[in-house]
PDB file of C-alpha atoms and ligand atoms in Angstrom:
ATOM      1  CA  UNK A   1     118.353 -21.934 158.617  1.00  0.00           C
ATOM      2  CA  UNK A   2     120.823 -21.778 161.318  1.00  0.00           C
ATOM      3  CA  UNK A   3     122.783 -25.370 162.224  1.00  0.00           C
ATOM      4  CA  UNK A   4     121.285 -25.278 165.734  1.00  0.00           C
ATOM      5  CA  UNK A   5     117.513 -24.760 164.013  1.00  0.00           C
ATOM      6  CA  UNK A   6     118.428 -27.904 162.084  1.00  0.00           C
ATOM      7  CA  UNK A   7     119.375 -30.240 164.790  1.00  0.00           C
ATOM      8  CA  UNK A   8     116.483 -29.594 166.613  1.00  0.00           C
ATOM      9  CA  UNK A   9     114.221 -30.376 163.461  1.00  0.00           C
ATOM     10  CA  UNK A  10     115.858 -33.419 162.622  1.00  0.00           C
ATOM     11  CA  UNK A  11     115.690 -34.776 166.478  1.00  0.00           C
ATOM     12  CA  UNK A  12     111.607 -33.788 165.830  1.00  0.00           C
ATOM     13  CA  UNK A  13     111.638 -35.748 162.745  1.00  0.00           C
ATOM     14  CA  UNK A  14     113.443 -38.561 163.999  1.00  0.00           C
ATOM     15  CA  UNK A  15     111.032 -38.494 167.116  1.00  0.00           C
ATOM     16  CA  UNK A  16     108.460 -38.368 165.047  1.00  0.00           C
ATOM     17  CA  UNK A  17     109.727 -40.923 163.071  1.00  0.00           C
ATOM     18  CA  UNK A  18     110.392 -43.427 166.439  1.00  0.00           C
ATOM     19  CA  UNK A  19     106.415 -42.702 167.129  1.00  0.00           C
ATOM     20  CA  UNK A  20     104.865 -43.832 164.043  1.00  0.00           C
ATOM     21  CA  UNK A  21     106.523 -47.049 164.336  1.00  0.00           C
ATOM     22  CA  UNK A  22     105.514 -47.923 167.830  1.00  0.00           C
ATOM     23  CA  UNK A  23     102.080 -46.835 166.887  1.00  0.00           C
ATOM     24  CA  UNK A  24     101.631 -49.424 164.490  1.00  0.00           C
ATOM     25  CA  UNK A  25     101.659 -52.489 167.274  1.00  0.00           C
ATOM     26  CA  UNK A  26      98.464 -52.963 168.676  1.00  0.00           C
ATOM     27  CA  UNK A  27      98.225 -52.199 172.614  1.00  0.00           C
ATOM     28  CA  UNK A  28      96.806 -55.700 172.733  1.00  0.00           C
ATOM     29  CA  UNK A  29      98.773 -57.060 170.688  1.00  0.00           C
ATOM     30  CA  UNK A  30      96.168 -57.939 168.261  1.00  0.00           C
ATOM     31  CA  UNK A  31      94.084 -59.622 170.895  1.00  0.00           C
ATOM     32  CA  UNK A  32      90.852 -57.701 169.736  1.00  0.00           C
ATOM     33  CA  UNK A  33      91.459 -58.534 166.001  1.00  0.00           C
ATOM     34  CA  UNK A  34      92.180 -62.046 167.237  1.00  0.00           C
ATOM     35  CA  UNK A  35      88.980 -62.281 168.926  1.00  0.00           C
ATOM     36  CA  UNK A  36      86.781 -62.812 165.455  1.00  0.00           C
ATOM     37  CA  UNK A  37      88.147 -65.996 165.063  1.00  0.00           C
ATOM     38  CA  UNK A  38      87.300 -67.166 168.738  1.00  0.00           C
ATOM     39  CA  UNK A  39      83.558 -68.247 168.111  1.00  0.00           C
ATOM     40  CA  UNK A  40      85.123 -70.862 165.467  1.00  0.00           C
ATOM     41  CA  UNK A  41      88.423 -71.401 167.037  1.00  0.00           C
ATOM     42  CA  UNK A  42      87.481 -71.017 170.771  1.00  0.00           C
ATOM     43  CA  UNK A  43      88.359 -68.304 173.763  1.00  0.00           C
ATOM     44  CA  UNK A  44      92.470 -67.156 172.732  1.00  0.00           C
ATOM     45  CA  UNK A  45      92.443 -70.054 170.222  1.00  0.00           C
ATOM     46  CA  UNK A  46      91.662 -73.054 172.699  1.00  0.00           C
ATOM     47  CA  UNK A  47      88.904 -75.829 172.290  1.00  0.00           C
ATOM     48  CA  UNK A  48      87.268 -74.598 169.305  1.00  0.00           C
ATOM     49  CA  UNK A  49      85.278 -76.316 167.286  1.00  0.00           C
ATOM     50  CA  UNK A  50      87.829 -76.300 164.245  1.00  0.00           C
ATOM     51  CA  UNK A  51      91.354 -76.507 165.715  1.00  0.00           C
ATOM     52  CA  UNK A  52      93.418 -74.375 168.338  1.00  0.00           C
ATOM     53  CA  UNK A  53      95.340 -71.840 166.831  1.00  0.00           C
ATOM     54  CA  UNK A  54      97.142 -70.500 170.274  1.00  0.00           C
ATOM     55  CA  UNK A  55     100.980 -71.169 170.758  1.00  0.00           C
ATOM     56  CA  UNK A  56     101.067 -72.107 166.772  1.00  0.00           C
ATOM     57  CA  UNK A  57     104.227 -70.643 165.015  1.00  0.00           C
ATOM     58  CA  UNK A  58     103.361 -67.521 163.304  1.00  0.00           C
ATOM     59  CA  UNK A  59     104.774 -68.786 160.472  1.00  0.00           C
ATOM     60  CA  UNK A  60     102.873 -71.306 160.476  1.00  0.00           C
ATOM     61  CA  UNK A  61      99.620 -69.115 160.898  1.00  0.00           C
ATOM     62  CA  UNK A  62     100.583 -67.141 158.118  1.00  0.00           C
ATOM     63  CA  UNK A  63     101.305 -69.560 155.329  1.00  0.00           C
ATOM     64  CA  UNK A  64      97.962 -71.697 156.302  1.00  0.00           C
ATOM     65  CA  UNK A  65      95.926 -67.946 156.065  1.00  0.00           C
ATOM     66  CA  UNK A  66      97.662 -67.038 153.228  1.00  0.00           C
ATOM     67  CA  UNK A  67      97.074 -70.460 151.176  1.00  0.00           C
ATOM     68  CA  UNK A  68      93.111 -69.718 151.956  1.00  0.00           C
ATOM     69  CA  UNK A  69      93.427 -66.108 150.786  1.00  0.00           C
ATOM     70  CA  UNK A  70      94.088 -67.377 147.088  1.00  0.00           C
ATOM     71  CA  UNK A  71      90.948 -70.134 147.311  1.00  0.00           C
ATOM     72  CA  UNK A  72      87.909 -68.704 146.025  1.00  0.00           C
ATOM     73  CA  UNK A  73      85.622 -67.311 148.841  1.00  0.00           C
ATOM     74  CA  UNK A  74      83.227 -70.022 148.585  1.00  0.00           C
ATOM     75  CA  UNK A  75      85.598 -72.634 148.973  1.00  0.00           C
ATOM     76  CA  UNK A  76      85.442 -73.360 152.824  1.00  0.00           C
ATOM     77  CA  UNK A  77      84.246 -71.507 155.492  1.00  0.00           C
ATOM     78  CA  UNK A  78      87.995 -69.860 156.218  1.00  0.00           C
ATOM     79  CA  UNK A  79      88.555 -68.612 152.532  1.00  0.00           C
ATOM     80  CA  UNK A  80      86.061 -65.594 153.425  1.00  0.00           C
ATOM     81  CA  UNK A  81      87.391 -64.399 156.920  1.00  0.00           C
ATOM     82  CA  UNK A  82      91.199 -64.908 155.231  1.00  0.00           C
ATOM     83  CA  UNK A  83      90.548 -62.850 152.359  1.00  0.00           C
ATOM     84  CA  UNK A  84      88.818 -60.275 154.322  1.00  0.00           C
ATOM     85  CA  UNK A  85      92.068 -58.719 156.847  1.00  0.00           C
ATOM     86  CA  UNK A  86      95.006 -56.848 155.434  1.00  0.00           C
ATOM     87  CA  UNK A  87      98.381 -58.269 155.549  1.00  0.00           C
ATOM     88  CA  UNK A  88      98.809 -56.085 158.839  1.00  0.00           C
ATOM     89  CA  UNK A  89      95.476 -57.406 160.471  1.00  0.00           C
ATOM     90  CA  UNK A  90      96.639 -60.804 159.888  1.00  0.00           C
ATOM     91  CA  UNK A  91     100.033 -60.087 161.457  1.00  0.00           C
ATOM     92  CA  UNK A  92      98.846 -59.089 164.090  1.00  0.00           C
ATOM     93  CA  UNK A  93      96.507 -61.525 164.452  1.00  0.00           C
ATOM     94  CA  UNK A  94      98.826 -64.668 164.187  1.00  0.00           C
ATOM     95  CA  UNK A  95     101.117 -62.845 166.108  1.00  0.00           C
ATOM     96  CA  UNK A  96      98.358 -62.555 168.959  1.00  0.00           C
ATOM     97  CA  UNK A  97      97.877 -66.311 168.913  1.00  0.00           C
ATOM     98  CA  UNK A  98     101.907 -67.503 168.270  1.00  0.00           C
ATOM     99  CA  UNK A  99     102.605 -65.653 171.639  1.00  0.00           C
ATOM    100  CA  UNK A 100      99.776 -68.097 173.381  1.00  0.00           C
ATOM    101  CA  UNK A 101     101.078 -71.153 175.225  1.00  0.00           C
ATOM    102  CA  UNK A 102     100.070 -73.774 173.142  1.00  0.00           C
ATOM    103  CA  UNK A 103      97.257 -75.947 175.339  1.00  0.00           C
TER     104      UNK A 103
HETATM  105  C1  LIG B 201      82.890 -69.221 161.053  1.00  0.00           C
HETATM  106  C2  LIG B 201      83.917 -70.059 161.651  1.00  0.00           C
HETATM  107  C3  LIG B 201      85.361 -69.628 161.571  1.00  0.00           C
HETATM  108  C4  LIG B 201      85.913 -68.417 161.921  1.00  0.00           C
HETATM  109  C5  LIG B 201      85.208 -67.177 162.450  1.00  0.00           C
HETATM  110  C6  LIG B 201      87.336 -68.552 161.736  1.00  0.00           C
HETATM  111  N1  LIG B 201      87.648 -69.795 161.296  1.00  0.00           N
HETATM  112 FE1  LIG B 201      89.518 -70.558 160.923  1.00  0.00          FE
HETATM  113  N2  LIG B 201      88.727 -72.317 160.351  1.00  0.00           N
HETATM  114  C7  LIG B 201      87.363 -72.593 160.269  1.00  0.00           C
HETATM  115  C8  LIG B 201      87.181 -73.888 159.605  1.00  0.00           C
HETATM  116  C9  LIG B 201      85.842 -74.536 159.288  1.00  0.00           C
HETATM  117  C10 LIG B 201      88.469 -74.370 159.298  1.00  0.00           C
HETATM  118  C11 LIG B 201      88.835 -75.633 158.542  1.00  0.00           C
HETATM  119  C12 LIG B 201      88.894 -75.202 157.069  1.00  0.00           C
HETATM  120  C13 LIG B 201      89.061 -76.326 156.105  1.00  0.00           C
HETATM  121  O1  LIG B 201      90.217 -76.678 155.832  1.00  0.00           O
HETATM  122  O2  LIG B 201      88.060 -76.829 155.628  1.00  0.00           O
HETATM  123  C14 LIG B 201      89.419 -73.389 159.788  1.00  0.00           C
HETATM  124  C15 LIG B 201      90.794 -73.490 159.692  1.00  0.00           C
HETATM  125  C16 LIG B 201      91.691 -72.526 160.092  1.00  0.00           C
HETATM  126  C17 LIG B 201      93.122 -72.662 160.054  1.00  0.00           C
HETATM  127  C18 LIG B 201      93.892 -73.890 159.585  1.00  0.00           C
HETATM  128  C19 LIG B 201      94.019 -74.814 160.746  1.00  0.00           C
HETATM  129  C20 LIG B 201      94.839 -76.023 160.398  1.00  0.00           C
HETATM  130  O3  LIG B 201      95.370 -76.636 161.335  1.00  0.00           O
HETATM  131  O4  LIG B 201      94.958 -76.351 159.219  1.00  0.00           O
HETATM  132  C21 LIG B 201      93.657 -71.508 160.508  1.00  0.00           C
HETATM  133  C22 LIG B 201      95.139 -71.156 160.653  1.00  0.00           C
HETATM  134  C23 LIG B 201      92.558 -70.649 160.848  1.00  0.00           C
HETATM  135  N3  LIG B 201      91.373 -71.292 160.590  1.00  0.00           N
HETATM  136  C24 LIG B 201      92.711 -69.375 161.338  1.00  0.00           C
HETATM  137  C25 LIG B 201      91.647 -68.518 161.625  1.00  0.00           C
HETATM  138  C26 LIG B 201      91.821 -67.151 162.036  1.00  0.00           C
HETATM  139  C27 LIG B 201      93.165 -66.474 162.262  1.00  0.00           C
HETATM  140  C28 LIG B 201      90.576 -66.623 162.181  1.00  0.00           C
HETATM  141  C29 LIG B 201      90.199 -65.204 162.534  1.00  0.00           C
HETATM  142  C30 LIG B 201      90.672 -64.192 161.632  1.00  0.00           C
HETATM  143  C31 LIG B 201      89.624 -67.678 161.875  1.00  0.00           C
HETATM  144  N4  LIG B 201      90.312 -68.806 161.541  1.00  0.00           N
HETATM  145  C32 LIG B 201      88.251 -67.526 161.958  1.00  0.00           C
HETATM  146  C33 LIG B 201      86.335 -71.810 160.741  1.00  0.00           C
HETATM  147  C34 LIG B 201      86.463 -70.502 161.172  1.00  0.00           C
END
């Protein structure tokens, strides 16, 4: 292959490369994974009937959902819904409502 043959398919797989990472962040930023948790934890996270999860760290998200994804699935009504996302749903999720203003 000539040198100038291998620039141009290393800018493709770099380009390539650049796309597959931008792909993986929601265009709503998670808003419409988010949304299963709004009949519990109200509209965006405010004045639900089991605590507001908008402008909470995401930190703070995570360790809490993480902590319910070890407890048995029976254990509360959270330990199901936690358990059920992939590390990357929940991400996004908790990213969703850490970006909130907190009410
Ligand atoms: C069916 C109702 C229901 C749904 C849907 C639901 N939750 Fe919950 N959530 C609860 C209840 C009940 C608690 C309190 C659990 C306990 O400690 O007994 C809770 C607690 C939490 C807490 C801990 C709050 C705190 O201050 O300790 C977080 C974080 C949380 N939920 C996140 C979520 C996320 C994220 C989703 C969506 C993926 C979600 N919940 C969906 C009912 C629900």
């Amino acid at each position: 292959m000539k040198p100038r043959h291998l620039k141009t398919l290393l800018a493709v797989m770099l380009c390539g490369l650049s796309l597959a990472a931008s792909a993986q962040q929601p265009a709503d930023n998670g808003r419409l994974l988010a949304s299963n948790c709004f009949q519990c934890h109200g509209t965006n996270g405010v004045n639900g009937a089991f605590g507001n999860l908008a402008g909470v760290t995401q930190k703070d998200l995570l360790d809490k959902l993480n902590d319910m994804r070890l407890k048995p699935a029976g254990a509360n009504l959270m330990a199901p819904h936690a358990r059920g996302y992939s590390n990357t749903d929940l991400y996004w999720i908790t990213y969703y409502f850490s970006r909130l203003p907190k009410p």
